[in-house]
Tab-separated table of C-alpha atoms (C1' of nucleotides) in Angstrom:
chain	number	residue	atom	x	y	z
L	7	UNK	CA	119.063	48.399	187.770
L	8	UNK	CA	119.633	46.618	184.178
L	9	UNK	CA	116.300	44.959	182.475
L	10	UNK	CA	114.118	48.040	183.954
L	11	UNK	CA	110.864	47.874	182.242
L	12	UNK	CA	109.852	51.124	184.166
L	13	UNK	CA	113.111	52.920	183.006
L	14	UNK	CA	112.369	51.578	179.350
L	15	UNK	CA	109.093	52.743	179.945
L	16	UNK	CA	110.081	56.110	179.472
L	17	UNK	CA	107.627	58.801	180.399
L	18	UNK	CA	105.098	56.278	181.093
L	19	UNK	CA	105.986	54.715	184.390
L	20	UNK	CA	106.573	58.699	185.412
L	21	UNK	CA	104.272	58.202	188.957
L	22	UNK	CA	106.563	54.984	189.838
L	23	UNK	CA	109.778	56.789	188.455
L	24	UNK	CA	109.211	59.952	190.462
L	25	UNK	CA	108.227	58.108	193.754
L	26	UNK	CA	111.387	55.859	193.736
L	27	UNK	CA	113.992	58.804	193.341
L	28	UNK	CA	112.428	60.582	196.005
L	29	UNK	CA	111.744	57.547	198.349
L	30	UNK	CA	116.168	57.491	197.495
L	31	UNK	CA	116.544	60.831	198.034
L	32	UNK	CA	114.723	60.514	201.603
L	33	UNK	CA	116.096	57.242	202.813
L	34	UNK	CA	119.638	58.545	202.347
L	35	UNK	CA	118.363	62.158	204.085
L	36	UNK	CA	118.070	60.109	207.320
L	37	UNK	CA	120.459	58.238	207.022
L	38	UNK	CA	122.876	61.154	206.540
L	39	UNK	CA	121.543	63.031	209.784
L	40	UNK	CA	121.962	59.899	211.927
L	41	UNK	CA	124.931	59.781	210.917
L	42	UNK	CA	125.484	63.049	211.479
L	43	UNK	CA	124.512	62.521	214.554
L	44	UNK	CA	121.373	65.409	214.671
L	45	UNK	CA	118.188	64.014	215.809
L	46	UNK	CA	116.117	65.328	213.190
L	47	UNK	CA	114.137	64.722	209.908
L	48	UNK	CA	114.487	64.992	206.470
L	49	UNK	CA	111.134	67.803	205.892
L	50	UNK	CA	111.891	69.402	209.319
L	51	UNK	CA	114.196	72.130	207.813
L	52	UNK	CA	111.439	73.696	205.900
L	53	UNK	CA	108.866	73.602	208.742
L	54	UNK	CA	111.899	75.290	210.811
L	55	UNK	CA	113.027	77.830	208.698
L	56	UNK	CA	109.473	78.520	208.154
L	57	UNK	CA	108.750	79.436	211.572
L	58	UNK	CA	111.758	80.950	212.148
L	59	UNK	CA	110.949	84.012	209.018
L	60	UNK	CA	106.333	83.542	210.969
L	61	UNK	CA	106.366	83.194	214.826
L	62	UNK	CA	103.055	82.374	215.913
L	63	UNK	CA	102.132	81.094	212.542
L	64	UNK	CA	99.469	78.070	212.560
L	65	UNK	CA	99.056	74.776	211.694
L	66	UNK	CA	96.869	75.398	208.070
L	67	UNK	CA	99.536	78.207	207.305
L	68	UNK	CA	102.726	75.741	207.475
L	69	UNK	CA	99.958	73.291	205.148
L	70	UNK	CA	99.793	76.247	203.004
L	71	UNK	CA	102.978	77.334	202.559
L	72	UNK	CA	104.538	73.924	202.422
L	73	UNK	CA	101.765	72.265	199.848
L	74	UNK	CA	100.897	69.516	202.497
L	75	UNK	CA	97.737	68.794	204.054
L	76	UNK	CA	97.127	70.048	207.926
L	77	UNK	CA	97.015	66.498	208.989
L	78	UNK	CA	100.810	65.961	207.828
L	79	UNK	CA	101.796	69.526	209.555
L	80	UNK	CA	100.112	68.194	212.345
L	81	UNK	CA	102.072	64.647	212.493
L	82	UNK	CA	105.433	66.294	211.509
L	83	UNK	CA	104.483	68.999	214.747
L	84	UNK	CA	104.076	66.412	217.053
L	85	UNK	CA	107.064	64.597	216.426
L	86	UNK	CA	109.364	67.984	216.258
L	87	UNK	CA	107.414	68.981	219.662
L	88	UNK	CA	108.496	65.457	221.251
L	89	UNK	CA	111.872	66.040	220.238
L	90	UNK	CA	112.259	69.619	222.143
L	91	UNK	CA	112.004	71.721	218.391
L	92	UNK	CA	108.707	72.958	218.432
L	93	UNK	CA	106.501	74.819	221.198
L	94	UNK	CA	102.727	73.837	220.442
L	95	UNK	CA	99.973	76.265	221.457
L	96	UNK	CA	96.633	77.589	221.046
L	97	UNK	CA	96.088	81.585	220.021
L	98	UNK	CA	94.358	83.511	222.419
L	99	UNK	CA	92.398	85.144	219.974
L	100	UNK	CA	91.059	82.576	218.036
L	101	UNK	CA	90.665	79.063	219.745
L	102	UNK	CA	90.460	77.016	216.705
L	103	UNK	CA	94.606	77.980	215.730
L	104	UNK	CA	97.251	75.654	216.934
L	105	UNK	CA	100.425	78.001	216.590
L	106	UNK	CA	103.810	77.298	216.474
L	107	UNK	CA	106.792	79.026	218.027
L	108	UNK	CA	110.648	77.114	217.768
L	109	UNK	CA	112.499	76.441	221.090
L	110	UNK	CA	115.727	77.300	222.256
L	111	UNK	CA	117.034	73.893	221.193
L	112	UNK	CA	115.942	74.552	217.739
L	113	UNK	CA	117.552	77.940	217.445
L	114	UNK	CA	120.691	76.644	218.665
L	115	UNK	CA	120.737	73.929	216.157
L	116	UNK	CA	119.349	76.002	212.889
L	117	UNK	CA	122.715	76.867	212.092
L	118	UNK	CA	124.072	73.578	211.942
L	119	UNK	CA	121.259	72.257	209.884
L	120	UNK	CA	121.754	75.065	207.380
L	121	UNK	CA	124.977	74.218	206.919
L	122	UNK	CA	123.108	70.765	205.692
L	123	UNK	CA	121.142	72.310	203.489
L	124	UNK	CA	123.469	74.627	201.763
L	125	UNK	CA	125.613	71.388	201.383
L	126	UNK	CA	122.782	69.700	199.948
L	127	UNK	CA	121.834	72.614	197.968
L	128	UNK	CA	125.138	72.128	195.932
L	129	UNK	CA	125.243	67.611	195.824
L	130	UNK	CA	121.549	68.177	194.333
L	131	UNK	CA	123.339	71.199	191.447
L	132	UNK	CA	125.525	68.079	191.070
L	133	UNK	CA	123.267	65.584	191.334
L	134	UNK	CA	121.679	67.110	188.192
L	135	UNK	CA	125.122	68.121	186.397
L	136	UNK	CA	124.682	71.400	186.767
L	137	UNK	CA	121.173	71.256	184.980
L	138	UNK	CA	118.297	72.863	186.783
L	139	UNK	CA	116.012	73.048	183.804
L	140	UNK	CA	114.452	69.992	185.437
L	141	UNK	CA	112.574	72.304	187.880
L	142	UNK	CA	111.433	73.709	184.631
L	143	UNK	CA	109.701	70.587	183.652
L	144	UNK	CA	108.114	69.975	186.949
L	145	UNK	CA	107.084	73.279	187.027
L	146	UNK	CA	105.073	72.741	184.074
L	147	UNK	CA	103.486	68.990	185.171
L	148	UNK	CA	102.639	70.474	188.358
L	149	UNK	CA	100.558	73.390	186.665
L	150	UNK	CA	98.943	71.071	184.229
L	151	UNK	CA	97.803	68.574	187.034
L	152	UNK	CA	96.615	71.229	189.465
L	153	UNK	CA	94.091	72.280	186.247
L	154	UNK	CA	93.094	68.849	185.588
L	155	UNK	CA	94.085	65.857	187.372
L	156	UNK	CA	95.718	63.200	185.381
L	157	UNK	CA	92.691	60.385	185.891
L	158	UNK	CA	90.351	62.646	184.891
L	159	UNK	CA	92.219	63.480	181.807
L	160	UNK	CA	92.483	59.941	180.860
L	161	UNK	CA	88.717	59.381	181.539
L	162	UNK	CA	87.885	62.672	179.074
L	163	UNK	CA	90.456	61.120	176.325
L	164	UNK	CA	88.605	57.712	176.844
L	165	UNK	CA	85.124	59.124	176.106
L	166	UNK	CA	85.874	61.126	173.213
L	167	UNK	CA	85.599	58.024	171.180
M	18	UNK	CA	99.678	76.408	195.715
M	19	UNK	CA	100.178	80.075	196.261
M	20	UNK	CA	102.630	80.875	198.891
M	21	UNK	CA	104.464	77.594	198.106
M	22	UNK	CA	107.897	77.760	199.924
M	23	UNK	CA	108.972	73.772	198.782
M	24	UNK	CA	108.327	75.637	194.689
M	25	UNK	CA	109.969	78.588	195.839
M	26	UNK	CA	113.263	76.640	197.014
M	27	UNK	CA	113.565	75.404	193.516
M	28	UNK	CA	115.443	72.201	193.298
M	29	UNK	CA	116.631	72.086	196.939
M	30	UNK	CA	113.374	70.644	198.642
M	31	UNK	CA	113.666	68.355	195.130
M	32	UNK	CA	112.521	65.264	197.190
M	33	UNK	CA	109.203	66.831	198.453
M	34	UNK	CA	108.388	68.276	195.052
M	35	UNK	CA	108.935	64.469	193.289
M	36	UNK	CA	106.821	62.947	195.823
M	37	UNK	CA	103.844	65.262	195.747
M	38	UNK	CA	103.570	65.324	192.021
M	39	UNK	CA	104.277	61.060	192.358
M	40	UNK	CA	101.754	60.946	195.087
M	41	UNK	CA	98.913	63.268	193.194
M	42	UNK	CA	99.433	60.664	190.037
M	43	UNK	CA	99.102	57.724	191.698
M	44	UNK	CA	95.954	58.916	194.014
M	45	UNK	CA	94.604	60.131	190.662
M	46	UNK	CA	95.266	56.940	188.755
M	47	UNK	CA	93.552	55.149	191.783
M	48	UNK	CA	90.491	56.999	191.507
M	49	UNK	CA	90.718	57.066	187.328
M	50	UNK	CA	90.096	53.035	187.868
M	51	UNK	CA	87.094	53.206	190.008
M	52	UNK	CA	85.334	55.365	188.306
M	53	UNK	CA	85.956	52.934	185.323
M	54	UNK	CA	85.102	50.199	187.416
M	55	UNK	CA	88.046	48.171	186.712
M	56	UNK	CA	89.221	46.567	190.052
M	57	UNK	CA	93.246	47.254	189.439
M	58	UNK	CA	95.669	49.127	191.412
M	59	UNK	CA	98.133	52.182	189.616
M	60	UNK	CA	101.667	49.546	189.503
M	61	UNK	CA	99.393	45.942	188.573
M	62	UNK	CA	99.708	46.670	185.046
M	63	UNK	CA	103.512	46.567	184.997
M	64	UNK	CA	103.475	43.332	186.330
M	65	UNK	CA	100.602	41.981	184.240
M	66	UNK	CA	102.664	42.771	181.013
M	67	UNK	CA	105.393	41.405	182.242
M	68	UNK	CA	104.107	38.339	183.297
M	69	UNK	CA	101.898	38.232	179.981
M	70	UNK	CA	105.857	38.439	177.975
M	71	UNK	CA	107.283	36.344	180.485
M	72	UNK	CA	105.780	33.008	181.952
M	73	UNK	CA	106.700	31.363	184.864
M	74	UNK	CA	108.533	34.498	186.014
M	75	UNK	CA	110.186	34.707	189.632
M	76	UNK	CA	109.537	37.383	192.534
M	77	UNK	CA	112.851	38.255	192.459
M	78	UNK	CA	112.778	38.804	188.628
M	79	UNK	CA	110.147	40.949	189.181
M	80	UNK	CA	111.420	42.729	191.570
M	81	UNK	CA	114.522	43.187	189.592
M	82	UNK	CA	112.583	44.402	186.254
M	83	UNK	CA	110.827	46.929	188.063
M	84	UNK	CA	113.407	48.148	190.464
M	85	UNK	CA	111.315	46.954	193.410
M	86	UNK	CA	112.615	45.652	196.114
M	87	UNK	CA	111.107	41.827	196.144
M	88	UNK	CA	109.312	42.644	199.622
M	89	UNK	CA	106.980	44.955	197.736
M	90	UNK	CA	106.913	42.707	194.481
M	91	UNK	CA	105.340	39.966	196.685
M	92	UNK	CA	102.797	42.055	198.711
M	93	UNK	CA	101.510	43.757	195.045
M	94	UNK	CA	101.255	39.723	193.804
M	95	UNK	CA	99.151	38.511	196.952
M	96	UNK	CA	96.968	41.335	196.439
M	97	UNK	CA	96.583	40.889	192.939
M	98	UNK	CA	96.201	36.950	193.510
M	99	UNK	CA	93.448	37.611	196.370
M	100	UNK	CA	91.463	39.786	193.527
M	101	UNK	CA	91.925	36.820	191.226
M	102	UNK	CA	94.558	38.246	188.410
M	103	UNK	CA	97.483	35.548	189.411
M	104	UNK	CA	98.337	32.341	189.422
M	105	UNK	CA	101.485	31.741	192.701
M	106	UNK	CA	103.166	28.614	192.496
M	107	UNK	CA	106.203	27.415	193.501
M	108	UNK	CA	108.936	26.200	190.830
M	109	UNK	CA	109.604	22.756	190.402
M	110	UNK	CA	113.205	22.776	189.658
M	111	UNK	CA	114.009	24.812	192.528
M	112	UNK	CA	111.921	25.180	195.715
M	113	UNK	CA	113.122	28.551	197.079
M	114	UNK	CA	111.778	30.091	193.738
M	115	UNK	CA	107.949	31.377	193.589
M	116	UNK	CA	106.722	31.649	189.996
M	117	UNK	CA	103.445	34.102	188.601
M	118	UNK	CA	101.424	33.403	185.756
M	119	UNK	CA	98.210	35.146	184.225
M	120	UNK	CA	94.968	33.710	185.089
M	121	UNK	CA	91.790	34.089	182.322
M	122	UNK	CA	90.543	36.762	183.907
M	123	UNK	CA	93.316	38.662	183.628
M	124	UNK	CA	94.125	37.733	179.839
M	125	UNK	CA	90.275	38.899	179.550
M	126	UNK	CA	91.071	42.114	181.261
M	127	UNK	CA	94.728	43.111	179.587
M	128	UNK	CA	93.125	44.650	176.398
M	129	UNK	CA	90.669	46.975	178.418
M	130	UNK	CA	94.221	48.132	180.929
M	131	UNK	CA	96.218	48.615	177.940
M	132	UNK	CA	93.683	51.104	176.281
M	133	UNK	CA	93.798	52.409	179.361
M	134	UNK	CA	97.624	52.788	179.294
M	135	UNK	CA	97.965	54.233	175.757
M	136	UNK	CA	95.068	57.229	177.100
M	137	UNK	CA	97.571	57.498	180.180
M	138	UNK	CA	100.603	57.851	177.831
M	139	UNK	CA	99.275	60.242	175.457
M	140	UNK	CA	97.922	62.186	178.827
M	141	UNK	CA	101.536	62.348	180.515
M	142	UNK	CA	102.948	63.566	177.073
M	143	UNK	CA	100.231	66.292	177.069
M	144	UNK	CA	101.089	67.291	180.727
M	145	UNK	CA	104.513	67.905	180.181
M	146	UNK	CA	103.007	70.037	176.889
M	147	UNK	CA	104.949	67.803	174.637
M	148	UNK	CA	108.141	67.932	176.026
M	149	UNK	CA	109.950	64.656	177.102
M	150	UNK	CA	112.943	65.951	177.894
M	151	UNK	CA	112.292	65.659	181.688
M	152	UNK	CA	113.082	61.751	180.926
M	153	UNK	CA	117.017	62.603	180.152
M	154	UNK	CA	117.176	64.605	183.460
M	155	UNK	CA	115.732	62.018	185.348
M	156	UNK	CA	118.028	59.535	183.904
M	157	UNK	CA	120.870	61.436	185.099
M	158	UNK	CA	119.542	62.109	188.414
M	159	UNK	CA	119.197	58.190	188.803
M	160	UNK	CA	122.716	56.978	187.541
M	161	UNK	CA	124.230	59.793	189.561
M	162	UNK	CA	122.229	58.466	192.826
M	163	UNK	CA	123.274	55.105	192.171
M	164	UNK	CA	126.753	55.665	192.272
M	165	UNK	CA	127.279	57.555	195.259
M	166	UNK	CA	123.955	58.493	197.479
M	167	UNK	CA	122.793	62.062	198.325
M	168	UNK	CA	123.867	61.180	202.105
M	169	UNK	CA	127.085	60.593	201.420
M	170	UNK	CA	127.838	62.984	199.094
M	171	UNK	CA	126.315	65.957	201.860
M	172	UNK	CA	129.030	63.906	204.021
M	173	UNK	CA	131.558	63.754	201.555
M	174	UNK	CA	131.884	67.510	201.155
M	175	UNK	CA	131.354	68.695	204.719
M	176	UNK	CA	134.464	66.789	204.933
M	177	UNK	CA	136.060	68.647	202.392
M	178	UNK	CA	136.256	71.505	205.231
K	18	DA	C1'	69.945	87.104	217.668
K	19	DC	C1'	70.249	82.924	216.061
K	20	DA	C1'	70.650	79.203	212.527
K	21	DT	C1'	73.796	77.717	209.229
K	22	DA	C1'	78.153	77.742	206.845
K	23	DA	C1'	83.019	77.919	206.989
K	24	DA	C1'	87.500	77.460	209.202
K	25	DG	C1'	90.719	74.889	211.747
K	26	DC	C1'	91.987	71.333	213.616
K	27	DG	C1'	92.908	66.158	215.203
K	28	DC	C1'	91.957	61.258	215.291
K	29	DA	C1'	91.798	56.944	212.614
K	30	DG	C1'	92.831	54.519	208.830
K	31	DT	C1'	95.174	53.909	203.977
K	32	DT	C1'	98.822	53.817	200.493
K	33	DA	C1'	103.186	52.248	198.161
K	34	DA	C1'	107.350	52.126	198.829
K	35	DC	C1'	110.972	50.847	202.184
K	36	DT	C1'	114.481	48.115	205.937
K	37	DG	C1'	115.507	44.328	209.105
K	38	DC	C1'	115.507	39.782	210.081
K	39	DG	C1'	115.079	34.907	209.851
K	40	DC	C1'	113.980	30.804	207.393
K	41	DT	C1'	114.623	27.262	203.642
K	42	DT	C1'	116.952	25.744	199.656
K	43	DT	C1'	120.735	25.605	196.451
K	44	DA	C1'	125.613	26.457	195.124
K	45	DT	C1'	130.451	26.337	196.139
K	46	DG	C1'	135.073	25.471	198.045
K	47	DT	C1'	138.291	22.431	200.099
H	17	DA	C1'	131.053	15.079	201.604
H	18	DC	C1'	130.131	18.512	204.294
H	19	DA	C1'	130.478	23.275	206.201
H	20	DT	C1'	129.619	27.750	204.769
H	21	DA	C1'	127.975	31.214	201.610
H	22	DA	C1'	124.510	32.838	198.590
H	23	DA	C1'	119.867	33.032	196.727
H	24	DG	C1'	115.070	33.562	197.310
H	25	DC	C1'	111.727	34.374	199.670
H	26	DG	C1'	108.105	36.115	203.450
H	27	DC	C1'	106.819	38.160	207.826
H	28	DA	C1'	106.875	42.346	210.727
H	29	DG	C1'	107.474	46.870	211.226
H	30	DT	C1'	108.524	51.843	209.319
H	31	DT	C1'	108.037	55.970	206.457
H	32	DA	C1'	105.747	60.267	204.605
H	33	DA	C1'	102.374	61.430	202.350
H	34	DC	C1'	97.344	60.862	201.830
H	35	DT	C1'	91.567	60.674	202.613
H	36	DG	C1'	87.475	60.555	205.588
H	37	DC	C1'	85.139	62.074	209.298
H	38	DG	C1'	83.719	64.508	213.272
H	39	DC	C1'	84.397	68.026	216.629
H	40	DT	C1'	84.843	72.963	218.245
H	41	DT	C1'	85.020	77.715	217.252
H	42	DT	C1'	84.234	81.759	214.444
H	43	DA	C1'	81.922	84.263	210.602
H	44	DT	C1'	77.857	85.424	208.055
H	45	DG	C1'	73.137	86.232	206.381
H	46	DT	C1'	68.448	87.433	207.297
DNA sequence: ACATAAAGCGCAGTTAACTGCGCTTTATGT
DNA sequence: ACATAAAGCGCAGTTAACTGCGCTTTATGT
């Protein structure tokens, strides 16, 4: 990575910086579990555990909890459903929910997937050098953005003048 | 984002958390340039000033300057060529190589992007309330990743056992 | 009680990155 | 000099998020 002009860029490039250390971070995440050899995916642990602490809890509650829209829970759902971790259903009480409940497959397997994640727990402490302040930082951008979105802060900067 | 379980885990769901915040940037930026009415997508200005400094540079130059793969540098340039901002053309001296140059319209355009850059820089430095630190733990993050890969460092040390 | 608004999906399409693969052209080693 | 390796694309397909839209079901106001 020499000559990178969004590396030199600094805080500027942050959108393109952010996206291609987390595109990294998820590309090796699969790869890791196939070679692991457990058929799953790199969010599924946190739509598992998730369930796991909320049977019967629905489709715009996993969106809530997790920060993604439905339509992602919904996708990610599917796939988990088609791969035996997830029981789909309606609620009897109101028609509209989609709820989710895990399977026996997915019990069985939890543990060994939380021995992932408290693995990867400790490579991202290193990953950092023992640093977490980052989450700090993000904490912070998040907060700011949610307030006012970065486009429309430009466009309010740009009319000032 | 009450409730937010991926926030809540701290750095351990660190992928999700980069993407979203990369994601609500970029979507944001996209929308920031409509509303201006400037016809340019969030990464075109990279390439634009990079072209402007560098003539007659190659896709794979690109692609190595901004840490793209060259696959994505040459979708970006058709797109950008199909709304008119470059110039494709194969090199001369070597026939595998294809070479970008600015058209007029985009050396009419540049000034009015790069105002909007310098807005977008002093907007990022106001998100992250002055602080730019988060560029140092980035940096670490990425030469740490490009050494060994957060796969095979979750690999390494379930090994260790 | 019934029209209208809100909630909760789910389908279709988009985005910006990616990998895999195969093709042409140039460089290199014996 | 010629086979083989490397460089430089470019097409096709994938990924995980997204937006837009429309449908059904439930809640609410008069």
């Amino acid at each position: 990575m020499e000559n990178d002009l969004v590396h030199e860029l600094g805080y500027i490039a942050l959108a393109t910086r952010l996206k291609r250390i987390s595109d990294k971070l998820t590309y090796s995440t699969r790869l890791m579990y196939k070679k692991l050899d457990i058929d799953i995916e790199p969010n599924w642990y946190l739509v598992l555990i998730l369930i796991k602490e909320t049977p019967n809890i629905s489709v715009m509650e996993v969106a809530k909890n997790l920060g993604f829209t439905h339509q992602s829970v919904i996708t990610m759902a599917n796939k988990m459903r088609d791969n035996g971790y997830l029981k789909i259903s309606k609620d009897i009480n109101d028609k509209r929910r989609t709820i989710f409940n895990l399977t026996i497959k997915s019990i069985e397997k939890l543990p060994q997937i939380e021995e992932v994640w408290k693995t990867g727990k400790k490579v991202i402490y290193e990953l950092l050098n023992g640093d977490t302040a980052i989450t700090k930082h993000l904490e912070i951008l998040e907060s700011n953005l949610d307030q006012i979105s970065f486009g429309e802060r430009i466009i309010n900067k740009l009319n000032q003048y």
